[in-house]
JSON list of C-alpha atoms in Angstrom, two decimals:
[
{"chain": "A", "resi": 281, "resn": "MET", "atom": "CA", "xyz": [7.78, 21.41, 2.92]},
{"chain": "A", "resi": 282, "resn": "MET", "atom": "CA", "xyz": [10.22, 21.68, -0.75]},
{"chain": "A", "resi": 283, "resn": "TYR", "atom": "CA", "xyz": [9.13, 21.08, -3.83]},
{"chain": "A", "resi": 284, "resn": "ASP", "atom": "CA", "xyz": [10.68, 17.28, -4.68]},
{"chain": "A", "resi": 285, "resn": "GLN", "atom": "CA", "xyz": [10.79, 17.54, -8.41]},
{"chain": "A", "resi": 286, "resn": "THR", "atom": "CA", "xyz": [10.98, 13.77, -8.98]},
{"chain": "A", "resi": 287, "resn": "ARG", "atom": "CA", "xyz": [8.39, 13.15, -6.89]},
{"chain": "A", "resi": 288, "resn": "ALA", "atom": "CA", "xyz": [5.89, 15.59, -8.70]},
{"chain": "A", "resi": 289, "resn": "GLN", "atom": "CA", "xyz": [6.93, 13.61, -12.24]},
{"chain": "A", "resi": 290, "resn": "GLN", "atom": "CA", "xyz": [6.05, 10.18, -11.47]},
{"chain": "A", "resi": 291, "resn": "PRO", "atom": "CA", "xyz": [3.10, 8.85, -12.66]},
{"chain": "A", "resi": 292, "resn": "ALA", "atom": "CA", "xyz": [0.07, 9.34, -10.83]},
{"chain": "A", "resi": 293, "resn": "GLY", "atom": "CA", "xyz": [-0.78, 5.82, -8.22]},
{"chain": "A", "resi": 294, "resn": "LYS", "atom": "CA", "xyz": [2.77, 4.94, -8.01]},
{"chain": "A", "resi": 295, "resn": "ALA", "atom": "CA", "xyz": [4.14, 5.36, -4.81]},
{"chain": "A", "resi": 296, "resn": "SER", "atom": "CA", "xyz": [8.00, 6.22, -4.19]},
{"chain": "A", "resi": 297, "resn": "GLY", "atom": "CA", "xyz": [11.25, 6.56, -0.83]},
{"chain": "A", "resi": 298, "resn": "ARG", "atom": "CA", "xyz": [9.03, 6.17, 2.07]},
{"chain": "A", "resi": 299, "resn": "ASP", "atom": "CA", "xyz": [5.12, 5.02, 0.47]},
{"chain": "A", "resi": 300, "resn": "GLU", "atom": "CA", "xyz": [6.90, 2.22, -0.67]},
{"chain": "A", "resi": 301, "resn": "ARG", "atom": "CA", "xyz": [7.02, 0.48, 2.23]},
{"chain": "A", "resi": 302, "resn": "ARG", "atom": "CA", "xyz": [3.22, 1.01, 2.79]},
{"chain": "A", "resi": 303, "resn": "ALA", "atom": "CA", "xyz": [1.33, -1.74, 3.77]},
{"chain": "A", "resi": 304, "resn": "PRO", "atom": "CA", "xyz": [-0.52, -2.90, 0.19]},
{"chain": "A", "resi": 305, "resn": "GLY", "atom": "CA", "xyz": [-4.37, -0.94, -0.16]},
{"chain": "A", "resi": 306, "resn": "PRO", "atom": "CA", "xyz": [-7.07, -2.32, -1.77]},
{"chain": "A", "resi": 307, "resn": "GLU", "atom": "CA", "xyz": [-6.99, -4.55, -5.05]},
{"chain": "A", "resi": 308, "resn": "ALA", "atom": "CA", "xyz": [-7.36, -1.88, -7.81]},
{"chain": "A", "resi": 309, "resn": "LEU", "atom": "CA", "xyz": [-11.54, -1.68, -9.52]},
{"chain": "A", "resi": 310, "resn": "PHE", "atom": "CA", "xyz": [-9.83, -2.51, -12.92]},
{"chain": "A", "resi": 311, "resn": "PRO", "atom": "CA", "xyz": [-6.86, -4.06, -14.45]},
{"chain": "A", "resi": 312, "resn": "SER", "atom": "CA", "xyz": [-3.52, -1.99, -14.85]},
{"chain": "A", "resi": 313, "resn": "GLY", "atom": "CA", "xyz": [-4.04, -2.50, -18.67]},
{"chain": "A", "resi": 314, "resn": "ASP", "atom": "CA", "xyz": [-7.09, -0.21, -19.00]},
{"chain": "A", "resi": 315, "resn": "ARG", "atom": "CA", "xyz": [-6.18, 2.06, -16.51]},
{"chain": "A", "resi": 316, "resn": "ASP", "atom": "CA", "xyz": [-2.66, 2.66, -18.72]},
{"chain": "A", "resi": 317, "resn": "LYS", "atom": "CA", "xyz": [-4.44, 3.40, -21.82]},
{"chain": "A", "resi": 318, "resn": "ILE", "atom": "CA", "xyz": [-6.75, 5.78, -20.47]},
{"chain": "A", "resi": 319, "resn": "VAL", "atom": "CA", "xyz": [-4.05, 8.04, -18.20]},
{"chain": "A", "resi": 320, "resn": "HIS", "atom": "CA", "xyz": [-2.28, 7.46, -22.09]},
{"chain": "A", "resi": 321, "resn": "ARG", "atom": "CA", "xyz": [-5.26, 9.19, -23.92]},
{"chain": "A", "resi": 322, "resn": "LEU", "atom": "CA", "xyz": [-5.04, 11.84, -21.14]},
{"chain": "A", "resi": 323, "resn": "GLY", "atom": "CA", "xyz": [-1.66, 12.96, -21.77]},
{"chain": "A", "resi": 324, "resn": "GLN", "atom": "CA", "xyz": [-2.06, 12.67, -25.50]},
{"chain": "A", "resi": 325, "resn": "ALA", "atom": "CA", "xyz": [-4.64, 14.45, -24.50]},
{"chain": "A", "resi": 326, "resn": "LEU", "atom": "CA", "xyz": [-2.99, 17.93, -23.03]},
{"chain": "A", "resi": 327, "resn": "ASN", "atom": "CA", "xyz": [-0.02, 17.42, -25.60]},
{"chain": "A", "resi": 328, "resn": "ALA", "atom": "CA", "xyz": [-2.50, 18.46, -28.07]},
{"chain": "A", "resi": 329, "resn": "PHE", "atom": "CA", "xyz": [-4.36, 21.18, -26.24]},
{"chain": "A", "resi": 330, "resn": "ALA", "atom": "CA", "xyz": [-1.81, 23.54, -27.16]},
{"chain": "A", "resi": 331, "resn": "ASP", "atom": "CA", "xyz": [-2.52, 22.80, -32.02]},
{"chain": "A", "resi": 332, "resn": "THR", "atom": "CA", "xyz": [-5.65, 21.25, -31.56]},
{"chain": "A", "resi": 333, "resn": "PRO", "atom": "CA", "xyz": [-7.93, 22.06, -28.02]},
{"chain": "A", "resi": 334, "resn": "ARG", "atom": "CA", "xyz": [-11.45, 21.40, -29.65]},
{"chain": "A", "resi": 335, "resn": "GLU", "atom": "CA", "xyz": [-9.53, 17.85, -30.52]},
{"chain": "A", "resi": 336, "resn": "ALA", "atom": "CA", "xyz": [-8.29, 17.31, -27.46]},
{"chain": "A", "resi": 337, "resn": "LEU", "atom": "CA", "xyz": [-10.83, 17.91, -25.03]},
{"chain": "A", "resi": 338, "resn": "GLU", "atom": "CA", "xyz": [-13.45, 15.35, -27.18]},
{"chain": "A", "resi": 339, "resn": "GLU", "atom": "CA", "xyz": [-9.84, 13.26, -26.79]},
{"chain": "A", "resi": 340, "resn": "ALA", "atom": "CA", "xyz": [-9.95, 13.98, -22.98]},
{"chain": "A", "resi": 341, "resn": "GLU", "atom": "CA", "xyz": [-13.63, 13.83, -22.88]},
{"chain": "A", "resi": 342, "resn": "GLY", "atom": "CA", "xyz": [-13.68, 9.87, -24.86]},
{"chain": "A", "resi": 343, "resn": "ALA", "atom": "CA", "xyz": [-11.28, 8.72, -21.64]},
{"chain": "A", "resi": 344, "resn": "PHE", "atom": "CA", "xyz": [-13.61, 10.06, -19.69]},
{"chain": "A", "resi": 345, "resn": "ASP", "atom": "CA", "xyz": [-15.95, 8.20, -20.87]},
{"chain": "A", "resi": 346, "resn": "ASP", "atom": "CA", "xyz": [-14.00, 4.94, -21.08]},
{"chain": "A", "resi": 347, "resn": "ALA", "atom": "CA", "xyz": [-12.93, 5.25, -18.05]},
{"chain": "A", "resi": 348, "resn": "ALA", "atom": "CA", "xyz": [-16.70, 5.74, -16.27]},
{"chain": "A", "resi": 349, "resn": "ALA", "atom": "CA", "xyz": [-17.49, 2.68, -17.90]},
{"chain": "A", "resi": 350, "resn": "LEU", "atom": "CA", "xyz": [-14.71, 0.65, -16.66]},
{"chain": "A", "resi": 351, "resn": "LEU", "atom": "CA", "xyz": [-15.86, 1.70, -13.19]},
{"chain": "A", "resi": 352, "resn": "VAL", "atom": "CA", "xyz": [-19.40, 0.85, -13.13]},
{"chain": "A", "resi": 353, "resn": "ALA", "atom": "CA", "xyz": [-18.51, -2.25, -14.56]},
{"chain": "A", "resi": 354, "resn": "ALA", "atom": "CA", "xyz": [-15.90, -2.73, -12.16]},
{"chain": "A", "resi": 355, "resn": "LEU", "atom": "CA", "xyz": [-18.85, -2.14, -9.42]},
{"chain": "A", "resi": 356, "resn": "ALA", "atom": "CA", "xyz": [-21.63, -4.22, -10.84]},
{"chain": "A", "resi": 357, "resn": "GLU", "atom": "CA", "xyz": [-18.86, -7.14, -10.84]},
{"chain": "A", "resi": 358, "resn": "GLN", "atom": "CA", "xyz": [-17.49, -6.43, -7.34]},
{"chain": "A", "resi": 359, "resn": "ARG", "atom": "CA", "xyz": [-21.45, -6.52, -6.23]},
{"chain": "A", "resi": 360, "resn": "ARG", "atom": "CA", "xyz": [-22.09, -9.05, -8.18]},
{"chain": "A", "resi": 361, "resn": "LEU", "atom": "CA", "xyz": [-19.35, -11.75, -6.60]},
{"chain": "A", "resi": 362, "resn": "LEU", "atom": "CA", "xyz": [-20.16, -9.76, -2.75]},
{"chain": "A", "resi": 363, "resn": "ARG", "atom": "CA", "xyz": [-23.93, -10.91, -3.28]},
{"chain": "A", "resi": 364, "resn": "GLU", "atom": "CA", "xyz": [-22.91, -14.11, -4.49]},
{"chain": "A", "resi": 365, "resn": "GLY", "atom": "CA", "xyz": [-20.54, -14.97, -0.97]},
{"chain": "A", "resi": 366, "resn": "TRP", "atom": "CA", "xyz": [-23.98, -14.94, 1.34]},
{"chain": "A", "resi": 367, "resn": "GLN", "atom": "CA", "xyz": [-27.46, -14.43, -0.77]},
{"chain": "A", "resi": 368, "resn": "ASP", "atom": "CA", "xyz": [-28.68, -17.23, -1.62]},
{"chain": "A", "resi": 369, "resn": "ARG", "atom": "CA", "xyz": [-26.74, -19.52, 1.56]},
{"chain": "A", "resi": 370, "resn": "ASP", "atom": "CA", "xyz": [-28.46, -21.38, 3.71]},
{"chain": "A", "resi": 371, "resn": "PRO", "atom": "CA", "xyz": [-29.98, -19.55, 6.34]},
{"chain": "A", "resi": 372, "resn": "GLU", "atom": "CA", "xyz": [-28.37, -21.10, 9.08]},
{"chain": "A", "resi": 373, "resn": "THR", "atom": "CA", "xyz": [-24.91, -19.30, 7.59]},
{"chain": "A", "resi": 374, "resn": "GLN", "atom": "CA", "xyz": [-22.48, -18.39, 10.10]},
{"chain": "A", "resi": 375, "resn": "SER", "atom": "CA", "xyz": [-22.88, -14.77, 11.28]},
{"chain": "A", "resi": 376, "resn": "THR", "atom": "CA", "xyz": [-19.03, -14.90, 10.69]},
{"chain": "A", "resi": 377, "resn": "GLU", "atom": "CA", "xyz": [-19.09, -14.97, 7.71]},
{"chain": "A", "resi": 378, "resn": "LEU", "atom": "CA", "xyz": [-22.06, -12.60, 7.20]},
{"chain": "A", "resi": 379, "resn": "ARG", "atom": "CA", "xyz": [-20.04, -10.21, 9.14]},
{"chain": "A", "resi": 380, "resn": "LEU", "atom": "CA", "xyz": [-17.16, -10.86, 6.56]},
{"chain": "A", "resi": 381, "resn": "ALA", "atom": "CA", "xyz": [-19.86, -9.77, 3.33]},
{"chain": "A", "resi": 382, "resn": "LEU", "atom": "CA", "xyz": [-20.88, -6.82, 5.79]},
{"chain": "A", "resi": 383, "resn": "ARG", "atom": "CA", "xyz": [-17.34, -5.59, 6.14]},
{"chain": "A", "resi": 384, "resn": "GLN", "atom": "CA", "xyz": [-16.16, -6.59, 2.43]},
{"chain": "A", "resi": 385, "resn": "TYR", "atom": "CA", "xyz": [-19.33, -4.18, 1.77]},
{"chain": "A", "resi": 386, "resn": "ARG", "atom": "CA", "xyz": [-18.25, -0.90, 3.79]},
{"chain": "A", "resi": 387, "resn": "GLU", "atom": "CA", "xyz": [-14.54, -1.07, 2.74]},
{"chain": "A", "resi": 388, "resn": "ILE", "atom": "CA", "xyz": [-15.81, -0.97, -1.51]},
{"chain": "A", "resi": 389, "resn": "THR", "atom": "CA", "xyz": [-18.50, 1.60, -0.10]},
{"chain": "A", "resi": 390, "resn": "GLN", "atom": "CA", "xyz": [-15.99, 3.79, 1.73]},
{"chain": "A", "resi": 391, "resn": "ARG", "atom": "CA", "xyz": [-13.83, 3.78, -1.72]},
{"chain": "A", "resi": 392, "resn": "LEU", "atom": "CA", "xyz": [-16.30, 5.24, -3.22]},
{"chain": "A", "resi": 393, "resn": "LEU", "atom": "CA", "xyz": [-16.55, 7.77, -0.99]},
{"chain": "A", "resi": 394, "resn": "ARG", "atom": "CA", "xyz": [-13.28, 9.09, -0.84]},
{"chain": "A", "resi": 395, "resn": "LEU", "atom": "CA", "xyz": [-12.65, 9.04, -4.48]}
]
């Protein structure tokens, strides 16, 4: 396979060419604006490393910490929403509804395992 410079220069997570025709994947766990800010901070850290390596590493660490905090908050919200859908329901809740909740737990857990 040949190196594709155009594809290599695409921002992380941006599909190009034939990948754009694929079915959309799962919804992002946190807003793209927050994600973009973190990516920008990482870019700044990379660009500043040659001149100020320690400050660049501190900036990268801060971006990592922010990303981890966003992920924890997003997962807590996802859990709250999933649990809200089944926990306090009538004991006679349809098995179809419970099956849907189980599938949602499975999907989010599998996404976590692929990180």
